[in-house]
């Protein structure tokens, strides 16, 4: 393959609803560029992009794939992403390195949920968008209607650069507004016959041409002047204006085609090579220390790994973008993310599951490498002369959790290894063994997402598993002060055990000070504060231990044992065995025995005194509450709200955003089980949501009673 310089490289991500034809378009682009000799087809399971067995079984993309094609003297790197939101990880990592998003819209359906979700991501990344109305050959194609929905969704900056003359069955002709020509394609696509626009289309074409010129001038003042001076723009000026407009997201050009019949694909590729920006035309990328790195092929080499794949016979493949400099085969780079060193003995241009070896890659290019020792997604590698690291890919927070367990005991290790490989390939799959819940918690973007993980466990890793409802990480705390004494005394056989502890406990709140005195049940207790230890609990919250021992009633050497006893009880709260938190303990009195007192006695006395006090200190169970943000089309607002109310949600706010209603609410995690599935069925998949941990809050009384009962029943079973 020839070596491409930065300006000759264009990186596009194909976006759009599932079924809009992204994978089919990628295939046609590879064919048009002469990279593959014949076009595969999603229905025949032989496309370059969808090469995983699971993608064949479902006839849909589940992983992002990286491909390239060569056209018009340029290299176009194509990132084909899954349309289904469950696999959004691949979309986000692709957008992180792509320079332009190509949004495919199905001419039959117009803008769909997946289109909206992907447009939002693209907007978040602030990257240019080009729109393609695909499937113009479909019997029910309705180009005008599709364009209407696009204008509604993307706003007034959309502009037609083409339109189909005969959308529907028999589609073969496109009026091109930039060239002002008619493109007529043979039935099987490929090279068009280019002729003058017929009279019947002249007026419409002229009108659209004026709109396009005006839009092209709009984003560039110098062009605007030329436009008024010369009463129009030349083709080159128009191109400059369109590039500026596209970069500024002030212009979203709309194309039309049939990817399946390869009609319109070549002309679209011409536009990509001529108009959309190369990496060096976009803003410099900032690094974690705030410095900026320009996409300059002459600078020091640095690359960013945006995807790691595991292939059975090859091992790990790392996909990267050259962020600066020129990467050469055999380069020794530092891994700035883990202070390791790597040799990139071979570098490749990627073509789905295949690779083409290359000697070097300029800044802006996207490729892959194998056999790195310790590098994965989100790592920055660079020449030793620089040491920056690039920002991590902003993968979305998990929205769906389940507990998972191997069917046969003894498969734990095998399951652990399989899951760790799966989550390396797909960072939106979270795996955590929770000591607290005594479960392996698997998290992801939805039920479908995790079912596919299970499919891999069954079919690739051969570990049979089952999904269980995840337990909720409850916490326990107290709401008022309470006093207790406990004497531990044992006299059996040889040495006895003796320890007695008197304590008062009270709720701990951030910034509060220990009190000098308590009045409890008519009795006064003076607290002589001799020292305070504040312990940050690993499960959140605090324990404050106040030593108020006077007159040596308990030796100082026994205090650590008392603290240990309390800590043990905190780890297994007295109410439901959950972690307890936010408590201040005053140990103010006790008794020792000259012979029988030892550490174990005081540990037990401390633990039991604490447990006793806890039970009368207004104990409460606390539950994790999440901040949930739901975006829902107005028609479904009522249903979604009443469903949320059924989930004990406290609505924090509502606002309208581009045809969507946005609801923010605080919802207990216990009520969010399978929410993604429920929301999807409530709204026919038209809503989106995200959630993140907010705080622990007390559970309502009746739920506390249920939890206590359930715990008691569980204890009896054991
Ligand atoms: N009639 C017609 N069908 C098309 C066209 N493009 C794609 N298709 C068909 O539409 C279906 C979906 O195409 P894909 O290319 O898999 O769509 P995708 O956008 O990659 O879908 P996901 O991977 O699920 O996100 C397949 O059956 C294609 O053959 C087109 O231009 N015309
Ligand atoms: Mg696809």
XYZ file of C-alpha atoms and ligand atoms in Angstrom:
751
model
C 0.000 0.000 0.000
C 1.200 3.492 -0.693
C 2.167 5.741 2.208
C -0.355 8.454 2.947
C 0.398 11.818 4.462
C -1.840 13.409 7.094
C -3.784 15.512 4.587
C -4.633 12.435 2.517
C -6.220 10.561 5.420
C -9.908 10.852 6.325
C -11.383 9.043 9.299
C -15.095 8.439 9.257
C -17.408 6.605 11.646
C -20.571 5.155 10.122
C -23.467 5.871 12.456
C -27.210 5.283 12.433
C -30.020 3.050 13.555
C -29.621 -0.708 13.309
C -30.488 -1.766 9.776
C -29.792 1.605 8.150
C -27.066 -0.020 6.043
C -23.764 0.980 7.670
C -22.086 -2.383 7.185
C -23.428 -2.574 3.634
C -22.069 0.895 2.841
C -18.654 0.002 4.298
C -18.571 -3.047 2.033
C -19.432 -0.953 -1.030
C -16.744 1.597 -0.135
C -14.100 -1.128 0.107
C -15.222 -2.469 -3.252
C -15.274 0.937 -4.933
C -11.766 1.573 -3.605
C -10.559 -1.715 -5.083
C -9.610 -3.075 -1.665
C -11.862 -6.142 -2.094
C -12.629 -7.830 -5.422
C -16.332 -8.420 -4.804
C -18.976 -7.126 -2.455
C -20.214 -9.316 0.375
C -23.655 -8.986 1.837
C -24.987 -8.895 5.404
C -27.659 -11.437 4.489
C -25.009 -13.826 3.138
C -22.854 -13.320 6.238
C -19.762 -12.496 4.224
C -19.062 -8.798 4.772
C -15.607 -7.618 5.816
C -17.048 -5.683 8.749
C -19.321 -8.253 10.419
C -16.966 -11.194 10.822
C -17.876 -12.516 14.272
C -20.012 -15.633 14.506
C -22.459 -13.899 16.829
C -22.866 -11.092 14.282
C -23.641 -13.671 11.604
C -26.192 -15.389 13.822
C -27.991 -12.123 14.497
C -27.236 -10.436 11.160
C -26.308 -7.256 12.933
C -23.072 -5.576 14.019
C -22.104 -5.953 17.677
C -18.512 -4.763 17.587
C -17.003 -1.724 15.974
C -14.765 -2.713 13.110
C -11.895 -0.879 11.552
C -11.382 -0.879 7.784
C -9.764 1.274 5.154
C -10.297 2.007 1.523
C -8.307 4.011 -1.013
C -9.945 6.511 -3.278
C -9.037 9.585 -5.248
C -5.478 9.563 -3.851
C -6.725 9.411 -0.254
C -7.008 6.733 2.373
C -10.384 6.615 4.069
C -10.384 4.824 7.423
C -13.873 3.490 8.059
C -15.158 2.698 11.538
C -18.376 0.705 11.248
C -20.265 0.671 14.531
C -23.253 -1.283 15.844
C -26.592 0.510 15.640
C -28.011 -1.156 18.763
C -27.574 0.978 21.879
C -26.564 -2.068 23.935
C -23.266 -2.033 22.047
C -22.690 1.699 22.354
C -19.156 1.043 23.670
C -17.957 0.437 20.108
C -19.648 3.620 18.953
C -18.102 5.801 21.627
C -14.571 4.462 21.151
C -14.896 4.915 17.372
C -16.162 8.482 17.714
C -13.237 9.233 20.000
C -10.829 8.780 17.086
C -13.009 9.479 14.031
C -12.940 12.951 12.494
C -16.350 12.891 10.823
C -19.553 11.048 11.642
C -21.565 9.770 8.691
C -25.147 9.370 9.838
C -27.097 6.869 7.771
C -30.842 7.293 7.626
C -33.115 4.598 6.241
C -35.143 6.212 3.408
C -38.061 4.049 4.380
C -38.256 5.092 8.049
C -36.552 8.471 8.301
C -34.825 9.334 11.584
C -35.157 6.510 14.132
C -34.200 6.148 17.810
C -30.736 4.842 16.972
C -30.190 7.793 14.629
C -31.055 10.175 17.449
C -28.833 8.398 19.965
C -25.852 8.437 17.619
C -26.413 12.087 16.631
C -26.340 12.983 20.288
C -23.046 11.211 20.810
C -21.600 12.943 17.772
C -22.770 16.287 19.141
C -21.113 15.466 22.470
C -17.836 14.841 20.678
C -18.425 18.056 18.727
C -17.420 16.416 15.461
C -18.678 17.100 11.929
C -21.686 15.223 10.606
C -22.571 14.175 7.084
C -25.956 12.569 6.457
C -26.681 9.776 3.989
C -30.226 8.813 3.117
C -29.752 5.154 2.245
C -32.034 2.495 0.774
C -33.359 4.898 -1.864
C -34.067 1.768 -3.944
C -36.507 0.414 -1.369
C -40.133 -0.020 -2.484
C -41.265 2.244 0.348
C -38.427 4.756 0.157
C -39.668 8.281 0.813
C -36.740 10.645 0.448
C -38.658 13.877 1.083
C -40.185 12.575 4.275
C -36.834 11.253 5.480
C -35.277 14.687 4.864
C -38.061 16.331 6.846
C -37.269 14.149 9.867
C -33.559 14.880 9.453
C -34.211 18.623 9.463
C -36.341 18.236 12.555
C -33.650 16.275 14.307
C -30.483 18.106 13.215
C -31.943 21.561 12.744
C -31.701 24.223 10.050
C -28.074 23.602 9.147
C -28.868 20.551 7.056
C -28.494 21.112 3.346
C -29.149 18.870 0.360
C -26.173 18.246 -1.885
C -28.012 15.528 -3.809
C -31.471 14.167 -4.298
C -32.836 11.011 -5.935
C -34.824 11.540 -9.122
C -36.679 8.244 -8.879
C -36.557 6.911 -5.319
C -38.318 3.563 -4.868
C -38.119 0.348 -6.870
C -36.075 1.027 -9.989
C -34.081 3.854 -8.390
C -31.006 4.667 -10.451
C -30.594 8.455 -10.818
C -29.322 11.216 -8.588
C -29.151 14.956 -9.203
C -25.881 16.237 -7.783
C -26.104 19.846 -6.671
C -22.362 20.428 -6.296
C -21.555 19.267 -9.833
C -24.965 20.237 -11.218
C -25.094 16.948 -13.101
C -27.299 13.918 -13.311
C -25.720 10.653 -12.185
C -27.395 7.584 -13.655
C -26.232 4.210 -12.360
C -26.351 0.776 -13.939
C -28.558 -1.765 -12.174
C -25.662 -3.339 -10.275
C -24.150 -0.008 -9.438
C -20.605 1.097 -10.011
C -19.675 3.691 -12.621
C -22.431 6.180 -13.374
C -23.247 7.814 -16.649
C -22.927 11.548 -15.969
C -25.158 13.824 -18.034
C -26.807 17.242 -17.927
C -29.698 17.725 -15.546
C -32.940 17.187 -17.488
C -35.242 20.205 -17.900
C -37.831 18.639 -15.651
C -35.374 18.889 -12.721
C -33.704 22.187 -13.660
C -35.734 24.492 -11.420
C -35.448 22.361 -8.326
C -31.737 21.834 -8.867
C -31.181 25.562 -9.340
C -33.064 26.405 -6.193
C -31.115 23.869 -4.139
C -27.871 25.083 -5.684
C -28.549 28.599 -4.439
C -29.331 27.300 -0.978
C -26.125 25.294 -0.955
C -23.983 28.221 -2.105
C -25.478 30.468 0.508
C -24.849 27.883 3.216
C -21.290 27.360 1.979
C -20.616 31.100 2.189
C -22.243 31.422 5.588
C -19.389 29.874 7.568
C -16.597 31.925 6.064
C -16.608 35.727 5.948
C -14.205 36.053 3.019
C -16.405 33.707 1.016
C -19.465 35.700 1.972
C -17.864 38.783 0.443
C -16.907 36.922 -2.721
C -20.418 35.589 -2.873
C -21.902 39.079 -2.933
C -19.196 40.477 -5.233
C -19.476 37.780 -7.861
C -23.078 36.839 -7.285
C -22.090 33.229 -6.493
C -19.112 30.992 -5.806
C -16.820 28.901 -7.957
C -16.687 25.191 -7.310
C -13.371 25.480 -5.397
C -14.700 28.305 -3.252
C -17.763 26.255 -2.542
C -15.629 23.342 -1.425
C -13.649 25.578 0.933
C -16.896 26.934 2.339
C -18.349 23.478 2.802
C -15.233 22.259 4.620
C -15.409 25.241 6.965
C -19.146 24.703 7.493
C -18.759 20.998 8.156
C -15.895 21.518 10.633
C -17.883 24.155 12.541
C -20.961 21.877 12.633
C -22.668 24.766 10.855
C -23.510 22.575 7.901
C -24.795 19.018 7.674
C -24.766 17.962 3.999
C -27.293 15.329 2.948
C -26.519 12.611 0.375
C -28.647 9.877 -1.091
C -27.789 6.386 -2.270
C -28.471 2.711 -2.388
C -25.556 1.116 -0.584
C -26.859 -2.330 -1.431
C -26.846 -1.628 -5.175
C -23.665 0.464 -4.951
C -25.444 3.464 -6.438
C -24.147 6.808 -5.241
C -21.304 5.358 -3.177
C -18.417 6.509 -5.367
C -19.674 10.089 -5.539
C -20.070 10.110 -1.754
C -16.469 8.911 -1.368
C -15.317 11.702 -3.661
C -16.951 14.179 -1.300
C -15.291 12.525 1.702
C -11.866 12.822 0.103
C -12.441 16.401 -1.133
C -14.450 18.107 1.564
C -14.490 16.549 5.031
C -11.535 17.505 7.246
C -8.417 15.460 7.874
C -7.318 15.160 11.520
C -4.985 18.168 11.341
C -7.866 20.454 10.374
C -9.725 19.748 13.615
C -8.852 21.212 16.996
C -5.635 19.996 18.629
C -6.319 17.208 21.142
C -5.767 18.013 24.789
C -3.911 15.633 27.070
C -4.501 14.746 30.713
C -2.069 17.428 31.864
C -3.878 20.073 29.835
C -1.277 20.513 27.095
C -2.368 20.280 23.481
C -0.990 17.907 20.900
C -1.238 18.956 17.265
C -1.784 16.347 14.613
C 1.586 16.959 12.986
C 3.448 14.226 11.158
C 6.796 15.874 11.880
C 6.355 16.018 15.666
C 7.377 13.326 18.172
C 5.371 10.125 17.708
C 2.472 9.410 20.017
C -0.392 6.960 19.529
C -3.638 6.303 21.394
C -5.126 2.808 21.731
C -8.895 2.946 21.308
C -9.764 -0.721 20.951
C -8.386 -4.066 22.005
C -9.598 -7.281 20.410
C -8.751 -10.841 21.360
C -8.483 -13.324 18.492
C -8.062 -16.983 19.313
C -5.041 -17.729 17.106
C -3.359 -14.317 17.186
C -3.867 -13.064 20.723
C -4.476 -9.429 21.433
C -4.790 -6.897 18.652
C -4.520 -3.259 19.649
C -6.094 -0.628 17.404
C -4.653 2.841 17.598
C -4.725 6.278 16.091
C -1.450 8.039 15.399
C -2.009 11.288 17.282
C 1.268 12.961 16.361
C 4.435 12.211 14.431
C 4.962 9.273 12.111
C 4.858 5.740 13.459
C 7.343 3.342 11.887
C 7.479 -0.395 11.938
C 9.951 -1.488 14.637
C 9.529 1.692 16.721
C 10.258 1.367 20.437
C 7.701 3.368 22.360
C 7.017 4.023 26.008
C 3.623 3.157 27.360
C 2.962 6.397 29.255
C -0.151 4.972 30.884
C 1.642 2.206 32.776
C 5.324 3.186 32.414
C 6.011 0.098 30.327
C 7.984 -0.232 27.118
C 6.712 -1.738 23.891
C 8.203 -2.543 20.515
C 5.800 -2.165 17.601
C 7.541 -4.700 15.441
C 4.742 -4.776 12.885
C 2.055 -2.249 12.074
C -0.976 -2.825 9.920
C -3.841 -1.166 8.156
C -6.924 -3.016 9.399
C -9.526 -4.653 7.204
C -12.058 -6.303 9.492
C -10.471 -9.567 10.550
C -7.621 -9.134 8.059
C -4.634 -6.818 8.111
C -2.307 -5.279 5.562
C 1.267 -4.723 6.737
C 2.601 -1.191 6.279
C 5.987 0.394 6.886
C 4.836 3.650 8.464
C 1.767 5.637 9.375
C 1.468 9.414 9.536
C -0.299 11.445 12.207
C -4.060 11.057 11.805
C -3.890 7.505 10.504
C -5.611 4.550 12.157
C -4.102 1.080 12.308
C -3.418 -1.904 14.498
C -0.589 -3.935 15.931
C -0.133 -7.290 17.649
C 2.075 -8.867 20.300
C 2.304 -5.920 22.670
C 3.135 -7.007 26.184
C 0.950 -4.932 28.409
C -1.090 -2.412 26.473
C -4.833 -2.037 26.175
C -7.664 0.363 25.370
C -7.086 3.935 26.612
C -3.298 3.669 26.765
C -0.992 6.263 25.236
C 2.317 5.129 23.730
C 4.935 7.607 22.645
C 8.525 8.253 21.689
C 10.656 8.751 24.822
C 11.030 12.479 24.103
C 7.416 13.137 25.149
C 5.445 11.735 28.040
C 1.859 12.939 27.666
C -1.208 10.715 28.012
C -4.444 11.366 26.147
C -7.843 11.591 27.787
C -9.657 8.319 28.211
C -12.636 7.375 26.111
C -15.782 8.577 27.916
C -17.555 5.221 27.988
C -21.053 5.485 29.419
C -21.766 4.294 32.958
C -23.355 0.841 33.228
C -27.155 0.777 33.176
C -27.854 -2.859 33.785
C -26.564 -5.243 36.438
C -26.932 -8.905 37.068
C -25.273 -11.435 39.324
C -23.662 -14.341 37.541
C -22.586 -17.724 38.789
C -21.051 -20.795 37.154
C -23.401 -23.788 37.015
C -20.740 -26.172 38.180
C -18.702 -25.435 41.250
C -15.030 -25.279 40.438
C -15.601 -23.239 37.287
C -15.084 -19.978 39.179
C -11.561 -19.449 37.935
C -12.449 -20.256 34.348
C -15.370 -17.828 34.535
C -13.160 -15.135 36.022
C -10.621 -15.454 33.212
C -13.276 -15.454 30.506
C -14.974 -12.374 31.938
C -11.722 -10.511 32.240
C -11.006 -11.130 28.546
C -14.516 -10.113 27.595
C -14.274 -6.845 29.501
C -10.862 -6.121 28.030
C -12.445 -6.279 24.576
C -15.550 -4.410 25.636
C -14.840 -1.908 28.409
C -18.570 -1.316 28.865
C -18.797 -4.799 30.395
C -18.011 -4.419 34.089
C -17.065 -7.391 36.256
C -16.651 -7.201 39.989
C -16.597 -9.794 42.711
C -18.449 -8.176 45.553
C -17.211 -9.435 48.872
C -20.090 -7.583 50.412
C -22.845 -9.136 48.308
C -20.982 -12.425 47.917
C -21.834 -12.349 44.225
C -20.063 -11.723 40.954
C -21.740 -8.625 39.564
C -21.768 -8.195 35.828
C -22.744 -4.784 34.499
C -23.390 -3.453 31.036
C -25.637 -1.385 28.829
C -28.748 -3.570 28.776
C -30.206 -7.041 29.002
C -29.373 -7.795 25.367
C -25.763 -6.714 25.943
C -25.322 -9.100 28.862
C -27.139 -11.928 27.095
C -24.517 -11.655 24.377
C -21.812 -11.875 27.049
C -23.506 -15.084 28.201
C -23.553 -16.363 24.629
C -19.773 -15.938 24.511
C -19.354 -17.707 27.820
C -21.428 -20.628 26.521
C -20.041 -20.862 23.012
C -16.537 -19.461 23.043
C -15.305 -20.013 26.585
C -17.471 -23.065 27.276
C -18.442 -22.087 30.815
C -22.097 -22.709 31.649
C -23.471 -19.946 33.880
C -26.703 -18.570 35.238
C -27.843 -15.025 35.885
C -29.317 -14.195 39.309
C -30.908 -11.040 40.667
C -28.112 -8.892 42.101
C -28.303 -8.207 45.824
C -28.493 -4.587 46.880
C -25.582 -3.160 48.876
C -27.626 -1.885 51.829
C -26.022 0.000 54.691
C -27.038 0.246 58.325
C -26.808 3.196 60.628
C -28.389 4.668 63.763
C -30.546 7.739 64.284
C -30.139 8.518 67.994
C -27.792 8.055 70.935
C -27.929 4.916 73.087
C -25.983 3.455 75.991
C -25.030 -0.149 76.767
C -22.823 -2.258 79.018
C -21.614 -5.716 78.310
C -19.692 -8.110 80.483
C -17.958 -11.040 78.848
C -17.146 -13.662 81.433
C -16.231 -17.278 80.947
C -14.971 -19.708 83.516
C -14.470 -23.142 82.116
C -11.530 -25.332 82.944
C -8.181 -23.506 83.019
C -7.821 -19.765 82.416
C -11.002 -17.686 82.472
C -12.025 -14.774 80.288
C -13.196 -11.425 81.574
C -13.875 -8.050 80.023
C -16.526 -5.431 80.618
C -17.199 -2.429 78.400
C -19.571 0.541 78.832
C -20.255 2.644 75.793
C -22.498 5.268 74.263
C -23.030 5.445 70.533
C -24.537 8.230 68.462
C -24.966 9.100 64.758
C -21.841 10.571 63.207
C -22.244 13.482 60.835
C -19.480 15.177 58.883
C -17.969 18.073 60.844
C -19.678 17.278 64.160
C -17.660 17.242 67.425
C -17.802 14.680 70.266
C -20.130 15.776 73.087
C -19.001 16.337 76.693
C -22.195 14.979 78.218
C -25.225 12.790 77.529
C -28.575 12.540 79.232
C -30.166 9.198 78.429
C -33.259 7.781 80.086
C -32.952 10.170 82.978
C -29.314 9.390 83.613
C -26.386 11.743 83.088
C -23.081 10.571 81.605
C -20.004 12.767 81.560
C -17.592 12.084 78.713
C -13.952 12.900 79.360
C -12.544 13.029 75.861
C -9.002 11.553 75.903
C -8.517 11.101 72.199
C -10.489 10.682 68.993
C -9.752 8.283 66.117
C -11.681 8.751 62.913
C -11.720 5.754 60.608
C -12.742 5.979 56.947
C -14.629 2.787 56.248
C -13.744 1.047 53.006
C -17.457 0.693 52.189
C -18.110 4.395 52.655
C -18.930 6.507 55.696
C -17.022 6.751 58.984
C -16.539 5.325 62.441
C -15.325 7.673 65.145
C -13.874 6.094 68.251
C -13.677 8.337 71.320
C -11.593 7.183 74.261
C -13.264 8.460 77.465
C -11.731 6.026 79.925
C -10.920 7.629 83.256
C -9.170 6.219 86.278
C -7.737 3.244 84.363
C -10.957 1.247 84.492
C -9.785 -0.392 81.229
C -6.121 -0.633 80.315
C -5.139 1.333 77.209
C -3.726 -1.889 75.748
C -7.257 -3.342 75.477
C -8.681 -0.436 73.476
C -7.526 -1.757 70.087
C -9.300 -5.047 70.875
C -12.521 -3.182 71.665
C -12.207 -1.253 68.410
C -11.644 -4.524 66.555
C -14.814 -5.974 68.043
C -16.796 -2.909 66.944
C -15.289 -3.073 63.448
C -16.334 -6.699 63.125
C -19.884 -5.751 63.928
C -19.762 -2.858 61.460
C -18.824 -5.321 58.757
C -21.856 -7.356 59.510
C -24.472 -4.934 60.714
C -26.834 -6.066 63.489
C -30.004 -5.581 61.383
C -29.422 -7.403 58.109
C -25.743 -8.244 58.049
C -25.009 -5.285 55.741
C -22.153 -2.863 56.363
C -22.859 -0.242 59.032
C -21.537 3.326 58.822
C -21.496 6.837 60.247
C -21.376 6.077 63.959
C -19.470 7.651 66.859
C -18.619 5.364 69.779
C -17.627 6.653 73.238
C -16.041 3.981 75.427
C -16.178 5.544 78.871
C -16.028 2.796 81.466
C -15.586 -0.899 82.102
C -13.942 -3.457 84.318
C -10.900 -5.695 84.222
C -9.973 -8.855 86.065
C -6.371 -9.057 87.310
C -5.877 -12.548 85.846
C -8.622 -13.356 83.336
C -8.713 -10.149 81.254
C -7.216 -10.485 77.796
C -7.673 -9.095 74.310
C -10.179 -11.635 73.144
C -12.411 -10.892 76.113
C -12.436 -7.182 75.367
C -12.986 -7.762 71.697
C -16.078 -9.815 72.477
C -17.281 -7.356 75.092
C -16.804 -4.445 72.653
C -18.615 -6.259 69.879
C -21.584 -7.247 72.020
C -21.897 -3.885 73.748
C -21.920 -2.237 70.342
C -24.508 -4.632 68.954
C -26.737 -4.089 71.995
C -26.511 -0.310 71.787
C -27.041 -0.351 68.030
C -30.389 -2.115 68.351
C -31.824 0.574 70.617
C -30.280 3.554 68.807
C -33.077 3.877 66.261
C -31.305 1.665 63.727
C -32.115 2.234 60.073
C -31.333 0.501 56.837
C -29.974 2.741 54.111
C -30.105 1.994 50.406
C -28.098 3.281 47.455
C -29.949 5.918 45.483
C -29.024 6.752 41.899
C -29.479 9.902 39.902
C -31.330 8.814 36.805
C -31.731 10.929 33.688
C -34.358 9.859 31.182
C -34.804 11.388 27.736
C -38.208 10.577 26.366
C -40.302 11.798 23.450
C -43.199 13.905 24.753
C -45.848 11.308 23.765
C -44.458 8.809 26.253
C -43.837 11.275 29.065
C -46.948 10.289 31.081
C -46.235 6.551 30.960
C -42.597 7.006 31.884
C -43.460 9.324 34.785
C -46.018 6.998 36.297
C -43.653 4.069 35.926
C -40.965 6.079 37.727
C -43.367 6.911 40.535
C -43.993 3.195 40.973
C -40.254 2.878 41.479
C -40.215 5.286 44.444
C -38.539 7.949 42.303
C -38.228 11.508 43.534
C -38.389 13.722 40.479
C -35.801 16.504 40.627
C -36.525 18.309 37.418
C -38.051 18.294 33.969
C -37.062 20.193 30.868
C -37.466 20.049 27.099
C -34.539 19.404 24.819
C -34.795 19.110 21.026
C -38.120 17.330 20.912
C -37.330 15.272 24.007
C -38.482 15.691 27.562
C -35.697 15.267 30.063
C -36.577 13.892 33.498
C -34.033 13.815 36.316
C -34.967 11.782 39.323
C -33.452 10.074 42.326
C -34.342 6.412 42.301
C -33.343 3.646 44.727
C -31.139 1.042 43.056
C -33.458 -1.686 44.329
C -36.153 -0.316 42.002
C -33.936 -0.061 38.928
C -33.586 -3.782 38.274
C -34.229 -4.388 34.548
C -35.169 -0.744 34.011
C -33.579 -0.663 30.566
C -35.856 -3.472 29.424
C -38.937 -1.906 31.007
C -38.274 1.556 29.600
C -37.652 0.147 26.185
C -40.967 -1.708 26.146
C -42.833 1.321 27.534
C -41.566 3.584 24.756
C -40.935 1.170 21.856
C -37.250 1.802 22.353
C -37.613 5.569 21.872
C -36.272 6.658 25.251
C -32.705 6.828 26.559
C -31.443 6.957 30.088
C -28.315 7.041 32.162
C -27.744 6.579 35.879
C -25.009 7.263 38.372
C -24.620 6.684 42.097
C -25.816 9.619 44.157
C -26.119 8.816 47.871
C -27.296 6.469 50.574
C -30.747 7.209 51.948
C -32.910 5.595 54.609
C -35.397 3.056 53.315
C -39.068 3.627 54.173
C -40.364 1.829 57.302
C -42.400 -0.821 55.521
C -39.477 -1.777 53.323
C -37.195 -1.938 56.350
C -39.655 -4.386 57.942
C -39.627 -6.561 54.829
C -35.838 -6.584 54.739
C -35.634 -7.518 58.414
C -38.051 -10.386 57.863
C -36.163 -11.609 54.826
C -32.882 -11.522 56.753
C -34.352 -13.410 59.676
C -35.676 -16.080 57.303
C -32.281 -16.332 55.632
C -30.558 -16.751 59.003
C -32.929 -19.571 59.904
C -32.186 -21.345 56.623
C -28.438 -21.232 57.273
N -32.908 -2.317 -0.277
C -31.791 -1.997 0.364
N -31.397 -2.722 1.406
C -30.265 -2.368 2.024
C -29.495 -1.249 1.636
N -28.455 -1.135 2.472
C -28.551 -2.165 3.335
N -29.624 -2.913 3.073
C -30.087 -4.105 3.794
O -30.485 -3.730 5.098
C -30.132 -4.722 6.053
C -29.274 -4.113 7.129
O -28.071 -3.655 6.576
P -26.745 -3.494 7.438
O -25.704 -3.000 6.495
O -26.471 -4.706 8.202
O -27.202 -2.365 8.435
P -26.385 -1.771 9.668
O -26.676 -0.329 9.682
O -24.966 -2.184 9.566
O -27.089 -2.457 10.918
P -26.509 -2.781 12.391
O -25.196 -3.431 12.186
O -27.537 -3.665 12.967
O -26.417 -1.493 13.104
C -29.435 -5.816 5.264
O -30.363 -6.804 4.953
C -28.963 -5.113 4.012
O -28.853 -5.993 2.907
C -29.955 -0.486 0.527
O -29.372 0.501 0.104
N -31.107 -0.909 -0.068
Mg -23.742 -3.190 10.821
